[in-house]
Amino acid sequence: MNKSKNVFETRFCRHLDELKWLYMELYGNDAMFAELCDSMGRFYQERNEDLKILDLEREAQPDWYKKNDMLGMMFYIDNFAGNMKGVQSKLDYIEKSNVNYIHLMPFLDTVEGRSDGGYAVADFRKVQEKLGTMEDLEHLTAACHKKKINVCMDFVMNHTSEDHAWAKKARQGDEEYQSRYFFFDDFTIPGMYENTVPQVFPTTAPGNFTWLPDAKKHVMTTFYPYQWDLNYRNPRVFNEMMYNFLFLANKGIDIIRIDAVPYIWKELYTSCRNLPQVHTIVRMMRMIGEIVCPGILLLGEVVMEPEKVVPYFGTVEKPECHMLYNVTTMATTWHTVATRNVRLLKQQLDIVNRLPKEYVFLNYLRCHDDIGWGLDYGTLMQEGIGERSHKQYLNDYFQGYAGASNSRGELYNADPLTGDARFCGTTASMCGIEKAVCEDRCGSNTLERAVRLDVMLHAYMFMQSGIPVIYGGDEIGQLNDYNYKENPHKAADSRYIHRGAMDWKAAGQIEDVTTVPGKIFSQLDRLEKIRKSEKVFMADADTWTIDTWDESVLCIGRYYEDEKIIGLFNFSEYDKTAWINETDGTYVDMISGRRMQASGVNIPAYGFYYLKKENEPGGDSDEIL
Ligand code: GLC
C-alpha cells in the first residue's frame, strides 16, 4: 500500500506545478483544484491491482503502442455481437483477424431515437441496458487483457444528452446547472455566435442553438438539438468530466477517444474550433491520466486539415494526445480512387512522413462517420480543379454515376446552400463489390477487380506509418446496409448505411477462398501477418514516397535497422509500369516469394507489391516465404 502510495505521489509531484499552473490560468480556483487533486488520489486508490501493474509496465516502456503488431477494429457492440458478453464470446474471431485493439463504439446510456449513434450520453457511469452493465465491461476488458487486446472507448466530452441529469435540472430552471451549459434568454448572443461558427450538420441539424420552449431559453447545440454543449469555463464541468474520465479508465479501458475535441471551448467572434484553451484542457487531461492511470492512451478525434490536427500531439515536453486520426490521408485516398491520380496522395503522405516519428497516426479507409472531402484544394486549384466541382465529381463518382465507377453509397448532409455534401458507404461497396454481387449484369471480372481494389487499399493502408484500424466487417467485405431507412430514428442519417450488423454467416466463409469473404479475409490475413513479423513496419521506421512516373502508381518506401521494403500500388483498372529504379540490390515480392528487380515493375490493374530488399546478395531460392 505504501509503495503504491509512493508511486502515486511521485507521478503527482512530477506534474503538480504544470497542472496547477494551467488550472489556475483557466479557472483561478484553489478550492476546485484541491478537490481535483483529492479525487485523483481517490481514483488511484480505486484502480485495481491488475491495471496498476499494467500501468507500471507501460510506464517502463512508453513506446509500447508503437509496435508493428498493433491493428485496430472498431464496431458497435449490438451490431457486432448483440451485447458486451457477445463481444467477449467473439474474442477468438477478433484474434483470428489479427486485431489487438478494439474500439467499442459508444455504449453508455443514451435515449433511443435521440442518441446520435450513442454520442449523446445521458449517464457517463451507466452502460446502455441492452448492451450490459459496468460489470460486464470490466469482465470484457479483463478478458481482452488476458489476450493482449486493448480496448478503446469514446469519451464524449463536448456535450451531454438533454436527458443527462444536469440537463434535466438546467431545463427545470436550476441556474447552477444552466451554467454548465450555454443558456441564453434571447437570440442576441446566439445570433452573434452564428455569424462566425460553421455548422456541423447543416441539413440534419441546422444552426448551433436550440430553443427550449418549456425553459424559454436558447441552448447551444453544435451537433444535434438534443446534444447540449458543455461549458468548460465552469470548473465544475471540467472537474466532473475528469472524474467521469477516470471512472471509465478504471473499468480497464486502454484507449480513450476524445470525441469532437476541437469544439470543447467556445468564444464569441471565433469559429469555436481549436481555441488555445482546448489545448490547455487536453494537456491537463494528459497529465491527470499520467498521474492516475498512465497505462491509458488518449486518441484525439480531430477531423480537420493537417495544420489543425498536428498541434493536438502537443510538444515533446508537453504532449497532449498520444494518437490522432490521419483524416486527410483517408479522404485523399478516396480522391485517388476516383481520379486514378496519385499526385495529391503522394504529396499528402510526404507531409505526414516529414512529421516527427513520435507522432502516431491512426490510418483507416473509413470509419462510422461520413467521408468529408477535406482535400488540399490549393494544390488542386493549380491543376485547374475547383473545390465545388470536384466535390460534386467525387460525390457523383461514389454514388456510381460517373462512367468508370462501380461504387455504391449515399450522400450525407448535402447542403443546398453551399452545394457541399459528404459521403457514406462501406469500403467494399465503394470499391464496387456491391455492384458486382448485387447487380448481376456484371461479369465475374467486375467482382474480381473490385476485390483487388479493396485488398490493394488495405495493403497500401498497412504500408503507411501509424496504426491501421479496420471497421468491423470490412475484413469480410461487408456491403452497405439499407435497412436503416426502415427505422424512423435512423432514416434521416445516412451514416447508418455503413454501420450495418455484422454478417456472421458471411464470416463463416472466411476459410473458403472461393467466396468474397474468404478472398478478402485470407489476403488481409497474409498482409497483417507480414506486417506483424517484419520490423520495417515499426511505427518509427523511415517512411517516404518514390516517384513512379506513372500517375496511377503510388510507391512507398520503408526502412528500419537495415531492412528496406518498397510498396507499389496501382490505383487504376489498367495494368501499369512503375518506372522506379532502386538499384541497391535484388528484391523479393513478399506475397508470391518471387525474386525481382525493383525497376520498371509491371503491376496488374489494382495490383500491388510488397518488395523486400534482400540483404544477402546471391542465392537462387524462389521460396523465400
Ligand atoms: C464525433 C462522432 C460522430 C458524432 C459527433 C458528435 O464526430 O464521430 O459520430 O456525431 O462526434 O458527438
PDB file of N, CA, C and O and ligand atoms in Angstrom, residues 76 116 119 156 159 201 223-224 227 257 259-260 301 303 368-369 495 499, ligand 1:
ATOM      1  N   TYR A  76     -19.840  -1.251 -33.475  1.00  0.00           N
ATOM      2  CA  TYR A  76     -20.913  -1.058 -32.499  1.00  0.00           C
ATOM      3  C   TYR A  76     -21.183  -2.409 -31.851  1.00  0.00           C
ATOM      4  O   TYR A  76     -21.310  -3.432 -32.538  1.00  0.00           O
ATOM      5  N   ASP A 116     -27.736   9.945 -31.535  1.00  0.00           N
ATOM      6  CA  ASP A 116     -26.626  10.193 -32.460  1.00  0.00           C
ATOM      7  C   ASP A 116     -25.603   9.048 -32.380  1.00  0.00           C
ATOM      8  O   ASP A 116     -24.412   9.260 -32.131  1.00  0.00           O
ATOM      9  N   TYR A 119     -23.595   9.038 -29.282  1.00  0.00           N
ATOM     10  CA  TYR A 119     -22.791  10.228 -28.965  1.00  0.00           C
ATOM     11  C   TYR A 119     -23.582  11.296 -28.204  1.00  0.00           C
ATOM     12  O   TYR A 119     -23.149  12.438 -28.115  1.00  0.00           O
ATOM     13  N   VAL A 156     -17.182  11.277 -24.766  1.00  0.00           N
ATOM     14  CA  VAL A 156     -17.870  12.366 -25.456  1.00  0.00           C
ATOM     15  C   VAL A 156     -17.913  13.556 -24.503  1.00  0.00           C
ATOM     16  O   VAL A 156     -18.830  13.687 -23.689  1.00  0.00           O
ATOM     17  N   HIS A 159     -20.319  17.525 -25.124  1.00  0.00           N
ATOM     18  CA  HIS A 159     -21.735  17.734 -24.811  1.00  0.00           C
ATOM     19  C   HIS A 159     -22.301  16.567 -24.021  1.00  0.00           C
ATOM     20  O   HIS A 159     -21.691  15.508 -23.955  1.00  0.00           O
ATOM     21  N   PHE A 201     -23.863  19.842 -38.873  1.00  0.00           N
ATOM     22  CA  PHE A 201     -24.893  19.063 -39.575  1.00  0.00           C
ATOM     23  C   PHE A 201     -25.851  20.044 -40.272  1.00  0.00           C
ATOM     24  O   PHE A 201     -26.984  20.239 -39.810  1.00  0.00           O
ATOM     25  N   PHE A 223     -24.043  20.124 -32.307  1.00  0.00           N
ATOM     26  CA  PHE A 223     -24.358  18.923 -33.079  1.00  0.00           C
ATOM     27  C   PHE A 223     -25.889  18.813 -33.180  1.00  0.00           C
ATOM     28  O   PHE A 223     -26.534  19.738 -33.626  1.00  0.00           O
ATOM     29  N   TYR A 224     -26.483  17.741 -32.714  1.00  0.00           N
ATOM     30  CA  TYR A 224     -27.948  17.631 -32.777  1.00  0.00           C
ATOM     31  C   TYR A 224     -28.596  18.469 -31.664  1.00  0.00           C
ATOM     32  O   TYR A 224     -27.950  18.731 -30.635  1.00  0.00           O
ATOM     33  N   GLN A 227     -28.105  17.341 -28.169  1.00  0.00           N
ATOM     34  CA  GLN A 227     -26.734  17.278 -27.632  1.00  0.00           C
ATOM     35  C   GLN A 227     -26.343  18.677 -27.172  1.00  0.00           C
ATOM     36  O   GLN A 227     -26.032  19.546 -27.991  1.00  0.00           O
ATOM     37  N   ARG A 257     -10.901   7.698 -26.574  1.00  0.00           N
ATOM     38  CA  ARG A 257     -11.055   8.536 -27.775  1.00  0.00           C
ATOM     39  C   ARG A 257     -11.802   9.806 -27.380  1.00  0.00           C
ATOM     40  O   ARG A 257     -12.953   9.744 -26.967  1.00  0.00           O
ATOM     41  N   ASP A 259     -13.839  12.518 -28.114  1.00  0.00           N
ATOM     42  CA  ASP A 259     -14.735  12.847 -29.214  1.00  0.00           C
ATOM     43  C   ASP A 259     -14.786  14.360 -29.450  1.00  0.00           C
ATOM     44  O   ASP A 259     -14.811  15.143 -28.503  1.00  0.00           O
ATOM     45  N   ALA A 260     -14.804  14.735 -30.706  1.00  0.00           N
ATOM     46  CA  ALA A 260     -15.046  16.126 -31.123  1.00  0.00           C
ATOM     47  C   ALA A 260     -14.218  17.126 -30.302  1.00  0.00           C
ATOM     48  O   ALA A 260     -14.706  18.203 -29.944  1.00  0.00           O
ATOM     49  N   GLU A 301     -10.029  12.996 -31.543  1.00  0.00           N
ATOM     50  CA  GLU A 301     -10.792  12.997 -32.802  1.00  0.00           C
ATOM     51  C   GLU A 301     -10.777  14.413 -33.366  1.00  0.00           C
ATOM     52  O   GLU A 301     -11.562  15.257 -32.957  1.00  0.00           O
ATOM     53  N   VAL A 303     -11.141  15.993 -36.845  1.00  0.00           N
ATOM     54  CA  VAL A 303     -11.411  15.767 -38.265  1.00  0.00           C
ATOM     55  C   VAL A 303     -11.242  17.101 -38.983  1.00  0.00           C
ATOM     56  O   VAL A 303     -12.218  17.816 -39.234  1.00  0.00           O
ATOM     57  N   HIS A 368     -17.048   5.054 -38.756  1.00  0.00           N
ATOM     58  CA  HIS A 368     -18.500   5.065 -38.584  1.00  0.00           C
ATOM     59  C   HIS A 368     -19.110   6.360 -39.121  1.00  0.00           C
ATOM     60  O   HIS A 368     -20.312   6.466 -39.270  1.00  0.00           O
ATOM     61  N   ASP A 369     -18.247   7.374 -39.348  1.00  0.00           N
ATOM     62  CA  ASP A 369     -18.742   8.664 -39.841  1.00  0.00           C
ATOM     63  C   ASP A 369     -18.620   8.740 -41.355  1.00  0.00           C
ATOM     64  O   ASP A 369     -18.003   7.889 -41.990  1.00  0.00           O
ATOM     65  N   ARG A 495     -25.363   7.909 -42.330  1.00  0.00           N
ATOM     66  CA  ARG A 495     -24.166   7.222 -41.807  1.00  0.00           C
ATOM     67  C   ARG A 495     -24.491   5.779 -41.409  1.00  0.00           C
ATOM     68  O   ARG A 495     -23.604   4.930 -41.348  1.00  0.00           O
ATOM     69  N   ARG A 499     -23.023   1.245 -41.064  1.00  0.00           N
ATOM     70  CA  ARG A 499     -22.908   0.751 -39.681  1.00  0.00           C
ATOM     71  C   ARG A 499     -23.764  -0.501 -39.493  1.00  0.00           C
ATOM     72  O   ARG A 499     -24.302  -0.730 -38.426  1.00  0.00           O
TER      73      ARG A 499
HETATM   74  C1  GLC B   1     -17.960  12.727 -33.496  1.00  0.00           C
HETATM   75  C2  GLC B   1     -18.503  11.359 -33.810  1.00  0.00           C
HETATM   76  C3  GLC B   1     -19.788  11.492 -34.555  1.00  0.00           C
HETATM   77  C4  GLC B   1     -20.756  12.298 -33.718  1.00  0.00           C
HETATM   78  C5  GLC B   1     -20.144  13.620 -33.253  1.00  0.00           C
HETATM   79  C6  GLC B   1     -20.956  14.262 -32.179  1.00  0.00           C
HETATM   80  O1  GLC B   1     -17.619  13.432 -34.613  1.00  0.00           O
HETATM   81  O2  GLC B   1     -17.555  10.625 -34.533  1.00  0.00           O
HETATM   82  O3  GLC B   1     -20.318  10.239 -34.892  1.00  0.00           O
HETATM   83  O4  GLC B   1     -21.907  12.558 -34.473  1.00  0.00           O
HETATM   84  O5  GLC B   1     -18.864  13.449 -32.720  1.00  0.00           O
HETATM   85  O6  GLC B   1     -20.707  13.674 -30.930  1.00  0.00           O
END
